[in-house]
Short mmCIF file of C-alpha atoms in Angstrom, two decimals:
data_model
loop_
_atom_site.label_atom_id
_atom_site.label_comp_id
_atom_site.label_asym_id
_atom_site.label_seq_id
_atom_site.Cartn_x
_atom_site.Cartn_y
_atom_site.Cartn_z
CA MET U 1 -44.41 -19.16 -32.37
CA PHE U 2 -41.35 -18.92 -30.10
CA PRO U 3 -38.94 -15.99 -30.60
CA PRO U 4 -35.54 -16.89 -32.10
CA VAL U 5 -32.91 -17.96 -29.56
CA ASP U 6 -29.66 -16.03 -29.52
CA ILE U 7 -27.09 -18.65 -28.54
CA ASN U 8 -24.29 -16.08 -28.19
CA ASP U 9 -26.40 -13.98 -25.84
CA ILE U 10 -27.17 -17.01 -23.64
CA ARG U 11 -23.52 -18.04 -23.64
CA GLU U 12 -22.45 -14.51 -22.62
CA LYS U 13 -25.00 -14.36 -19.78
CA LEU U 14 -23.98 -17.78 -18.46
CA SER U 15 -20.32 -16.81 -18.65
CA TYR U 16 -21.04 -13.63 -16.68
CA GLN U 17 -22.94 -15.57 -13.98
CA PHE U 18 -20.29 -18.27 -13.63
CA ARG U 19 -17.35 -15.84 -13.72
CA PRO U 20 -17.13 -15.48 -9.91
CA LEU U 21 -17.08 -19.29 -9.54
CA GLN U 22 -14.37 -19.56 -12.18
CA ARG U 23 -12.24 -16.93 -10.41
CA SER U 24 -12.72 -18.65 -7.05
CA PHE U 25 -11.68 -22.00 -8.52
CA GLN U 26 -8.58 -20.48 -10.16
CA PHE U 27 -7.59 -18.72 -6.94
CA TRP U 28 -7.87 -21.79 -4.71
CA VAL U 29 -6.08 -24.10 -7.14
CA ARG U 30 -3.16 -21.67 -7.43
CA ALA U 31 -3.04 -20.59 -3.78
CA ILE U 32 -3.01 -24.22 -2.56
CA ASP U 33 -0.28 -25.08 -5.08
CA ILE U 34 1.94 -22.21 -3.85
CA TYR U 35 1.28 -22.90 -0.17
CA THR U 36 1.82 -26.67 -0.31
CA GLY U 37 4.94 -26.12 -2.39
CA TYR U 38 6.48 -24.16 0.48
CA LYS U 39 5.31 -26.64 3.14
CA VAL U 40 6.83 -29.61 1.29
CA PHE U 41 10.02 -27.65 0.67
CA GLN U 42 10.35 -26.76 4.39
CA VAL U 43 10.49 -30.48 5.18
CA LYS U 44 12.99 -31.28 2.42
CA VAL U 45 15.39 -28.40 3.13
CA ASN U 46 15.88 -29.52 6.75
CA PHE U 47 17.88 -32.51 5.45
CA GLU U 48 20.48 -30.16 3.93
CA ARG U 49 23.13 -29.26 6.56
CA ASP U 50 25.30 -26.94 4.47
CA VAL U 51 24.16 -23.33 5.14
CA GLN U 52 25.12 -21.96 1.73
CA LYS U 53 23.41 -24.82 -0.09
CA ARG U 54 20.28 -24.29 2.01
CA GLU U 55 20.24 -20.60 1.09
CA ALA U 56 20.63 -21.48 -2.60
CA LEU U 57 17.76 -23.95 -2.30
CA TRP U 58 15.57 -21.32 -0.63
CA GLU U 59 16.35 -18.84 -3.40
CA ARG U 60 15.35 -21.41 -6.02
CA GLN U 61 12.10 -22.14 -4.17
CA HIS U 62 11.32 -18.41 -3.96
CA GLU U 63 11.91 -18.06 -7.72
CA LEU U 64 9.53 -20.94 -8.49
CA ALA U 65 6.87 -19.50 -6.17
CA ALA U 66 7.41 -15.98 -7.56
CA ASP U 67 6.59 -17.19 -11.08
CA LYS U 68 3.37 -18.79 -9.80
CA VAL U 69 2.33 -15.74 -7.76
CA TYR U 70 3.06 -13.45 -10.71
CA ALA U 71 1.03 -15.65 -13.06
CA MET U 72 -1.93 -15.71 -10.65
CA CYS U 73 -1.93 -11.92 -10.12
CA ALA U 74 -1.41 -11.15 -13.82
CA ASP U 75 -4.03 -13.61 -15.06
CA LEU U 76 -6.73 -12.76 -12.52
CA GLY U 77 -5.99 -9.02 -12.36
CA GLY U 78 -8.42 -6.89 -10.36
CA PHE U 79 -7.85 -7.19 -6.62
CA PHE U 80 -4.80 -9.41 -7.14
CA LEU U 81 -2.93 -6.45 -8.62
CA LYS U 82 -3.34 -4.81 -5.21
CA ILE U 83 -2.06 -7.99 -3.58
CA ALA U 84 0.99 -7.75 -5.85
CA GLN U 85 1.56 -4.17 -4.64
CA ILE U 86 1.51 -5.33 -1.00
CA LEU U 87 3.68 -8.42 -1.51
CA GLY U 88 6.17 -6.82 -3.92
CA LYS U 89 8.01 -4.90 -1.21
CA PRO U 90 11.78 -5.30 -0.66
CA ASP U 91 11.51 -5.47 3.15
CA LEU U 92 8.79 -8.12 3.37
CA ALA U 93 8.80 -10.46 0.40
CA PRO U 94 11.74 -12.54 -0.89
CA ALA U 95 13.87 -10.73 -3.46
CA ALA U 96 12.67 -13.11 -6.21
CA TRP U 97 9.07 -12.11 -5.49
CA VAL U 98 9.91 -8.41 -5.55
CA ARG U 99 11.69 -8.65 -8.90
CA ARG U 100 8.63 -10.31 -10.45
CA LEU U 101 5.78 -8.45 -8.74
CA VAL U 102 7.08 -4.87 -8.84
CA THR U 103 6.31 -4.72 -12.57
CA LEU U 104 2.58 -5.33 -11.96
CA CYS U 105 1.79 -1.99 -10.28
CA ASP U 106 0.02 -0.41 -13.25
CA GLN U 107 -0.40 -3.25 -15.71
CA ALA U 108 -4.12 -3.97 -15.48
CA PRO U 109 -5.75 -4.54 -18.88
CA ALA U 110 -6.98 -1.23 -20.28
CA THR U 111 -10.66 -0.68 -21.06
CA PRO U 112 -11.14 -0.06 -24.83
CA PHE U 113 -11.43 3.60 -25.78
CA GLN U 114 -14.95 3.28 -27.17
CA THR U 115 -16.15 1.96 -23.80
CA VAL U 116 -14.32 4.81 -22.03
CA LYS U 117 -15.89 7.34 -24.41
CA LEU U 118 -19.39 5.96 -23.81
CA MET U 119 -18.95 6.02 -20.03
CA LEU U 120 -17.59 9.58 -20.08
CA GLU U 121 -20.49 10.86 -22.16
CA ASN U 122 -23.05 9.07 -19.96
CA GLU U 123 -21.46 10.30 -16.73
CA LEU U 124 -20.78 13.91 -17.80
CA GLY U 125 -23.95 14.30 -19.89
CA GLN U 126 -22.04 15.79 -22.84
CA GLY U 127 -20.18 14.59 -25.89
CA ILE U 128 -16.47 14.03 -25.37
CA ASP U 129 -15.62 16.61 -28.06
CA ASP U 130 -17.85 19.17 -26.35
CA VAL U 131 -15.90 18.84 -23.09
CA PHE U 132 -12.31 18.24 -24.19
CA ASP U 133 -10.19 20.09 -26.72
CA ARG U 134 -7.83 17.08 -26.71
CA PHE U 135 -8.21 13.59 -25.25
CA ASP U 136 -5.43 10.98 -25.52
CA MET U 137 -6.92 7.63 -26.54
CA GLU U 138 -4.02 5.68 -25.00
CA PRO U 139 -4.19 5.72 -21.18
CA LEU U 140 -1.28 6.97 -19.08
CA GLY U 141 -1.80 3.90 -16.92
CA SER U 142 -4.35 1.26 -16.03
CA ALA U 143 -4.72 -0.07 -12.49
CA SER U 144 -7.08 -2.50 -10.79
CA ILE U 145 -10.11 -0.19 -10.48
CA ALA U 146 -9.62 2.53 -13.10
CA GLN U 147 -7.43 3.92 -15.83
CA VAL U 148 -6.25 7.47 -16.43
CA HIS U 149 -6.04 9.52 -19.63
CA LYS U 150 -4.31 12.82 -20.29
CA ALA U 151 -6.55 15.48 -21.79
CA ARG U 152 -7.16 19.23 -22.11
CA LEU U 153 -10.46 20.93 -21.37
CA ARG U 154 -11.99 23.29 -23.93
CA GLY U 155 -10.89 26.88 -23.43
CA ASP U 156 -8.04 25.90 -21.08
CA LYS U 157 -4.28 25.83 -21.63
CA SER U 158 -3.44 23.37 -18.83
CA ASP U 159 -3.52 19.59 -19.09
CA VAL U 160 -5.77 17.48 -16.90
CA VAL U 161 -5.98 13.82 -15.96
CA VAL U 162 -9.27 11.95 -16.48
CA LYS U 163 -9.78 8.92 -14.25
CA VAL U 164 -12.38 6.45 -15.57
CA GLN U 165 -13.60 3.35 -13.71
CA HIS U 166 -13.42 -0.07 -15.37
CA PRO U 167 -16.97 -1.38 -15.93
CA GLY U 168 -18.06 -4.41 -13.85
CA VAL U 169 -14.88 -4.54 -11.75
CA GLN U 170 -16.54 -4.09 -8.33
CA ASP U 171 -18.33 -7.45 -8.21
CA LEU U 172 -15.17 -9.33 -9.20
CA MET U 173 -13.06 -7.61 -6.57
CA MET U 174 -15.56 -8.44 -3.85
CA THR U 175 -15.41 -12.10 -4.91
CA ASP U 176 -11.62 -11.99 -4.69
CA LEU U 177 -11.78 -10.46 -1.22
CA ARG U 178 -14.09 -13.14 0.14
CA ASN U 179 -11.70 -15.82 -1.11
CA LEU U 180 -8.78 -14.01 0.51
CA GLN U 181 -10.69 -13.78 3.81
CA ALA U 182 -11.21 -17.54 3.84
CA PHE U 183 -7.50 -18.09 3.10
CA ALA U 184 -6.56 -15.59 5.84
CA LEU U 185 -8.64 -17.51 8.41
CA TYR U 186 -6.79 -20.71 7.51
CA MET U 187 -3.35 -19.06 7.62
CA GLN U 188 -3.86 -17.45 11.03
CA LYS U 189 -4.87 -20.83 12.48
CA THR U 190 -1.82 -22.61 11.07
CA ASP U 191 1.30 -20.59 10.21
CA ILE U 192 0.93 -16.91 11.13
CA LYS U 193 -0.33 -16.08 14.63
CA PHE U 194 -1.83 -12.78 13.58
CA ASP U 195 -5.42 -11.56 13.22
CA LEU U 196 -5.31 -11.61 9.41
CA TYR U 197 -9.09 -11.82 9.09
CA SER U 198 -9.58 -8.37 10.63
CA VAL U 199 -7.00 -7.04 8.19
CA THR U 200 -8.95 -8.42 5.22
CA LYS U 201 -12.23 -7.01 6.62
CA GLU U 202 -10.66 -3.55 6.74
CA MET U 203 -9.40 -4.03 3.18
CA GLU U 204 -12.95 -4.89 2.12
CA LYS U 205 -14.27 -1.69 3.69
CA GLN U 206 -11.55 0.51 2.20
CA ILE U 207 -11.73 -0.96 -1.29
CA GLY U 208 -15.50 -0.53 -1.27
CA TYR U 209 -14.91 3.21 -0.85
CA GLU U 210 -12.61 3.30 -3.89
CA PHE U 211 -15.51 2.85 -6.29
CA ASP U 212 -16.99 6.25 -5.37
CA PHE U 213 -14.95 8.94 -7.12
CA LYS U 214 -17.00 11.70 -5.48
CA ARG U 215 -15.70 10.53 -2.14
CA GLU U 216 -12.15 10.40 -3.55
CA ALA U 217 -12.43 13.97 -4.86
CA ALA U 218 -13.63 15.23 -1.46
CA ALA U 219 -10.75 13.41 0.27
CA MET U 220 -8.21 14.88 -2.16
CA GLU U 221 -9.45 18.42 -1.55
CA CYS U 222 -9.48 17.88 2.23
CA ILE U 223 -5.89 16.58 2.37
CA ARG U 224 -4.64 19.21 -0.09
CA LYS U 225 -6.15 21.98 2.06
CA PHE U 226 -4.75 20.50 5.29
CA LEU U 227 -1.17 20.14 4.00
CA TYR U 228 -1.13 23.56 2.35
CA GLN U 229 -2.49 25.27 5.50
CA ASN U 230 -0.13 23.52 7.93
CA ASN U 231 3.11 24.19 6.09
CA ARG U 232 4.83 27.17 4.52
CA ARG U 233 5.31 24.86 1.59
CA ALA U 234 3.36 21.62 1.32
CA PRO U 235 5.71 18.61 1.66
CA VAL U 236 3.95 16.83 -1.23
CA LEU U 237 2.00 18.01 -4.28
CA VAL U 238 -1.68 17.05 -4.28
CA PRO U 239 -3.66 17.35 -7.56
CA ARG U 240 -6.40 19.98 -7.65
CA VAL U 241 -9.86 18.63 -8.42
CA ILE U 242 -11.65 20.19 -11.41
CA ARG U 243 -15.02 21.21 -10.00
CA ASP U 244 -18.20 20.10 -11.78
CA MET U 245 -16.17 17.36 -13.51
CA VAL U 246 -16.64 14.63 -10.90
CA THR U 247 -19.15 11.78 -10.84
CA ARG U 248 -19.18 8.43 -9.06
CA ARG U 249 -17.22 6.80 -11.89
CA VAL U 250 -15.32 9.71 -13.49
CA LEU U 251 -12.85 12.13 -11.89
CA VAL U 252 -11.06 14.99 -13.65
CA MET U 253 -8.08 16.55 -11.88
CA GLU U 254 -4.98 18.67 -12.41
CA PHE U 255 -2.11 17.01 -14.30
CA ILE U 256 1.13 16.79 -12.28
CA ASP U 257 4.22 16.31 -14.43
CA GLY U 258 6.77 13.89 -13.03
CA ILE U 259 8.32 10.44 -13.26
CA PRO U 260 7.18 7.39 -11.27
CA ILE U 261 9.40 6.79 -8.25
CA MET U 262 10.10 3.29 -9.63
CA ASN U 263 11.96 4.96 -12.53
CA LEU U 264 14.09 7.20 -10.29
CA GLY U 265 17.23 5.09 -10.73
CA ASP U 266 16.97 5.21 -14.51
CA GLU U 267 16.34 8.98 -14.42
CA ILE U 268 19.40 9.55 -12.21
CA ALA U 269 21.56 7.53 -14.61
CA LYS U 270 20.07 9.36 -17.62
CA ARG U 271 21.13 12.69 -16.11
CA GLY U 272 24.69 11.46 -15.65
CA ILE U 273 24.52 11.51 -11.84
CA ASN U 274 26.48 8.94 -9.87
CA PRO U 275 23.74 6.76 -8.28
CA ARG U 276 25.97 6.20 -5.23
CA GLY U 277 27.20 9.78 -5.01
CA ARG U 278 26.21 12.58 -2.65
CA ALA U 279 23.80 14.27 -5.06
CA ALA U 280 21.77 11.08 -5.56
CA ALA U 281 21.79 10.34 -1.81
CA ALA U 282 20.63 13.89 -1.02
CA ALA U 283 17.78 13.66 -3.55
CA LYS U 284 16.62 10.31 -2.12
CA GLN U 285 16.72 11.66 1.43
CA LYS U 286 14.70 14.70 0.41
CA ILE U 287 12.07 12.47 -1.21
CA LEU U 288 11.72 10.30 1.89
CA GLN U 289 11.71 13.31 4.22
CA SER U 290 8.89 14.91 2.22
CA LEU U 291 6.77 11.76 2.30
CA THR U 292 7.51 11.09 5.97
CA LEU U 293 6.60 14.64 7.03
CA ALA U 294 3.36 14.55 5.04
CA TYR U 295 2.30 11.21 6.52
CA GLY U 296 3.33 12.16 10.05
CA GLN U 297 1.14 15.26 9.89
CA MET U 298 -1.78 13.46 8.25
CA ILE U 299 -1.84 10.48 10.62
CA LEU U 300 -0.89 12.07 13.94
CA LYS U 301 -2.10 15.65 13.59
CA SER U 302 -5.22 15.23 11.47
CA GLY U 303 -6.08 11.53 11.65
CA PHE U 304 -7.32 11.76 8.05
CA PHE U 305 -4.70 10.40 5.68
CA HIS U 306 -3.87 8.98 2.24
CA ALA U 307 -3.55 5.25 2.91
CA ASP U 308 -2.02 3.92 -0.31
CA PRO U 309 1.57 5.16 -0.77
CA HIS U 310 2.68 2.33 -3.07
CA PRO U 311 5.28 3.24 -5.74
CA GLY U 312 2.68 3.59 -8.50
CA ASN U 313 1.07 6.51 -6.63
CA ILE U 314 4.26 8.54 -6.11
CA LEU U 315 5.73 10.91 -8.72
CA ILE U 316 9.09 12.65 -8.55
CA CYS U 317 8.86 16.15 -10.02
CA LYS U 318 11.39 18.94 -10.64
CA GLY U 319 13.71 19.68 -7.73
CA SER U 320 12.96 16.29 -6.11
CA GLU U 321 9.44 17.44 -5.26
CA VAL U 322 7.04 14.60 -4.56
CA GLY U 323 3.58 14.25 -6.09
CA LEU U 324 1.13 12.03 -4.23
CA LEU U 325 -1.63 10.55 -6.40
CA ASP U 326 -4.77 8.38 -6.02
CA TYR U 327 -6.92 9.21 -2.98
CA GLY U 328 -9.29 6.28 -3.35
CA GLN U 329 -7.92 4.74 -0.16
CA VAL U 330 -8.06 7.25 2.69
CA LYS U 331 -8.61 6.66 6.40
CA ASP U 332 -10.23 8.79 9.07
CA LEU U 333 -8.64 7.50 12.27
CA PRO U 334 -10.84 7.82 15.40
CA GLU U 335 -9.42 10.16 18.06
CA PRO U 336 -8.58 7.40 20.62
CA LEU U 337 -6.61 5.44 18.02
CA ARG U 338 -4.85 8.58 16.73
CA LEU U 339 -3.67 9.51 20.22
CA GLY U 340 -2.91 5.89 21.14
CA TYR U 341 -0.73 5.60 18.06
CA ALA U 342 1.00 8.90 18.92
CA ASN U 343 1.83 7.36 22.30
CA LEU U 344 3.23 4.25 20.58
CA VAL U 345 5.35 6.44 18.27
CA LEU U 346 6.96 8.08 21.33
CA ALA U 347 7.56 4.67 22.89
CA ILE U 348 9.32 3.37 19.77
CA ALA U 349 11.36 6.57 19.29
CA ASP U 350 12.50 6.50 22.94
CA GLY U 351 13.02 2.72 23.16
CA ASP U 352 10.49 2.59 26.01
CA GLN U 353 9.37 -1.05 26.25
CA LEU U 354 6.86 -0.48 29.08
CA ARG U 355 5.19 2.41 27.26
CA ALA U 356 4.98 0.33 24.07
CA ALA U 357 3.18 -2.47 25.97
CA GLU U 358 0.77 0.08 27.48
CA SER U 359 0.16 1.59 24.03
CA TYR U 360 -0.69 -1.84 22.61
CA ARG U 361 -3.34 -2.29 25.29
CA GLU U 362 -4.66 1.23 24.71
CA LEU U 363 -4.95 0.56 20.97
CA GLY U 364 -6.86 -2.66 21.60
CA ILE U 365 -4.14 -4.95 20.20
CA GLU U 366 -4.51 -8.22 22.12
CA THR U 367 -1.46 -10.47 22.22
CA ILE U 368 -0.48 -13.82 23.68
CA SER U 369 3.09 -14.59 24.65
CA ASN U 370 4.96 -17.70 23.57
CA CYS U 371 8.28 -16.69 25.18
CA GLU U 372 9.88 -15.70 28.51
CA ASN U 373 11.06 -12.15 27.67
CA GLU U 374 7.57 -11.00 26.71
CA GLN U 375 8.09 -7.23 27.09
CA GLN U 376 11.26 -7.23 25.00
CA GLU U 377 9.66 -9.30 22.21
CA LEU U 378 6.52 -7.14 22.31
CA PHE U 379 8.69 -4.07 21.73
CA ARG U 380 10.44 -5.82 18.83
CA LEU U 381 7.03 -6.63 17.39
CA ALA U 382 5.93 -3.00 17.79
CA THR U 383 8.96 -1.72 15.88
CA THR U 384 8.52 -4.41 13.21
CA MET U 385 4.88 -3.45 12.69
CA PHE U 386 4.91 0.31 13.20
CA ASP U 387 8.37 1.64 12.34
CA THR U 388 10.33 1.78 9.09
CA LYS U 389 13.76 1.11 10.61
CA LEU U 390 15.25 -2.32 10.04
CA PRO U 391 17.70 -3.97 12.48
CA PRO U 392 21.44 -3.73 11.61
CA GLY U 393 22.36 -5.97 8.70
CA VAL U 394 18.72 -6.79 7.88
CA THR U 395 17.26 -5.74 4.52
CA MET U 396 14.18 -7.98 4.54
CA LEU U 397 11.77 -9.07 7.27
CA GLN U 398 11.01 -12.79 7.58
CA PRO U 399 7.56 -13.23 9.18
CA PHE U 400 7.71 -17.03 8.67
CA SER U 401 11.07 -17.37 10.46
CA GLU U 402 11.02 -19.08 13.86
CA GLU U 403 13.04 -16.11 15.20
CA SER U 404 10.38 -13.62 14.08
CA SER U 405 8.57 -11.75 16.86
CA ILE U 406 5.25 -12.69 15.26
CA LYS U 407 6.08 -16.31 16.12
CA LYS U 408 6.86 -15.44 19.74
CA ILE U 409 4.06 -12.92 20.35
CA GLY U 410 0.78 -13.99 18.79
CA VAL U 411 -1.63 -11.19 17.81
CA GLN U 412 -5.09 -12.49 18.69
CA SER U 413 -7.02 -9.30 18.00
CA PHE U 414 -6.05 -6.32 15.86
CA PRO U 415 -8.32 -3.26 15.37
CA GLU U 416 -9.42 -3.14 11.74
CA GLU U 417 -9.01 0.64 11.58
CA LEU U 418 -5.29 0.36 12.44
CA PHE U 419 -4.57 -1.72 9.36
CA SER U 420 -4.35 1.39 7.19
CA VAL U 421 -1.65 2.80 9.50
CA LEU U 422 0.19 -0.53 9.48
CA ARG U 423 0.03 -0.77 5.69
CA THR U 424 1.16 2.84 5.24
CA VAL U 425 4.21 2.32 7.48
CA HIS U 426 5.13 -0.87 5.64
CA LEU U 427 4.82 0.82 2.25
CA LEU U 428 7.06 3.65 3.47
CA ARG U 429 9.55 1.05 4.67
CA GLY U 430 9.44 -0.63 1.28
CA LEU U 431 10.20 2.70 -0.39
CA SER U 432 13.10 3.36 1.97
CA VAL U 433 14.60 -0.09 1.29
CA GLY U 434 14.16 0.47 -2.44
CA LEU U 435 15.97 3.81 -2.18
CA GLY U 436 18.73 2.24 -0.09
CA ILE U 437 18.07 4.31 3.06
CA ASN U 438 17.43 2.90 6.52
CA TYR U 439 15.60 5.34 8.79
CA SER U 440 13.06 5.45 11.59
CA CYS U 441 9.74 7.14 10.83
CA ALA U 442 9.03 7.00 14.60
CA GLU U 443 12.07 9.21 15.26
CA GLN U 444 11.01 11.62 12.53
CA TRP U 445 7.43 11.72 13.82
CA ARG U 446 8.39 12.19 17.46
CA PRO U 447 7.79 16.00 17.59
CA ILE U 448 4.46 15.63 15.74
CA ALA U 449 3.36 12.90 18.19
CA GLU U 450 4.36 15.11 21.13
CA GLU U 451 2.37 18.01 19.70
CA ALA U 452 -0.71 15.79 19.19
CA LEU U 453 -0.57 14.51 22.79
CA PHE U 454 0.17 17.97 24.19
CA GLN U 455 -2.84 19.50 22.40
CA ALA U 456 -5.04 16.68 23.75
CA GLY U 457 -3.86 17.43 27.30
CA ARG U 458 -2.10 14.08 27.63
CA LEU U 459 1.42 15.50 27.69
CA GLN U 460 2.69 18.38 29.82
CA GLY U 461 5.30 20.85 28.61
CA LYS U 462 7.83 19.48 31.11
CA ASP U 463 7.39 15.99 29.60
CA VAL U 464 8.40 17.07 26.10
CA LYS U 465 11.96 15.89 25.59
CA PRO U 466 14.40 18.19 23.73
CA ARG U 467 15.58 16.76 20.45
CA PRO U 468 19.31 16.30 19.85
CA LYS U 469 20.77 18.95 17.58
CA LYS U 470 21.95 16.26 15.17
CA ARG U 471 19.99 13.04 14.88
CA ARG U 472 21.70 10.51 12.66
CA SER U 473 18.56 8.66 11.64
CA TRP U 474 18.96 8.67 7.85
CA ARG U 475 21.56 6.04 6.94
CA LEU U 476 22.31 4.40 3.63
CA PHE U 477 22.11 0.62 3.65
CA SER U 478 25.46 -1.10 3.40
CA ARG U 479 26.29 -1.90 -0.19
CA GLY U 480 28.53 -4.75 0.85
#
């Protein structure tokens, strides 16, 4: 006699097996719809001669596309929440996209508490009540890979944060990445002359690391130790890992009290501070200076750095102190690339076009020129890619514009390991635009780059240029 057939069990197993195919189908249908919408619109808008009407038409097209991109990222979740973090930046994406996507930073569906409880007890080998005196059932936030809960350990008076991985999320994210890689190959052969495929390969490598919380805990301790040892006062607060409370899928760390940087404007208004006054401007500058110093030291001095400074990972604490969270994405930059990038930082800070071109070759960035003034456009491309400062009057980069350097200087080959530096600089630029401050991270990093090259024997003392006593490199964007 045959055993009874559980129809629900079969349906669930089939659904699980076909889930990657369903996600792939949804992605391609939506991505093609968004892409072809823009291509058709580009043809239509050329028939409109009035500049103001054309701008209004572009804004309407961006709003339509923003709704579609938001729906795709929100519905699919997982890796597409990370895509929303990258695209939802004021300096890169259209304003309509930013308004829609910025709200997706920490809005991944939360794992039910009973599932969290079961995973915690399996991972830690103890009952949840045996480990924690208090455990908040509602998460503080839920992102693409994990969610975090506030709790208090037994016998302790301080609060901790418990990071718990979503079950089954790794396979789905890898499916999403493979689809994105295929789309990147198509885009770099048609619209964007940039080695996008290498970028997605580096993303695949980095995201793969994020599923190992033991690795994240080790990275957090390493960066915390480095910043605290190299400064009288660490420029950013790094959570302390709770020893013996870390597994591959669970991480317990110190709780840092603060507000998300995205809520800074509301907090300033709540405290009765003029958002355009001197006090608000000084607080914003201090926040950016702290982040810039920390990243300059990590990238150029150590080579080992936190590679995910999106707004959801940055807290503003008392006295405008900055807390830097989530060390799942870190990068250990090889020595040749660290020093090559230090050389490029000096070139950008000094406006040295020849040195910038030499640095590109040293870094292994292969380009092809589509213009006459190649060296000038290559320098513009270098500043666009690796500096936070925007040209006068510009508050958003337009990579699809015919005047963009990326259209005039094609990037045929881009080292995968440099993508984390590129992404970090662009996220810092997005923060600076959001705070209303235009500044050059290259200028701020100049002394750190000089020190790195000097210690490596590539820069003599006589070659170190004295810094001006007053460097006006922190400017508010025009409000007009």
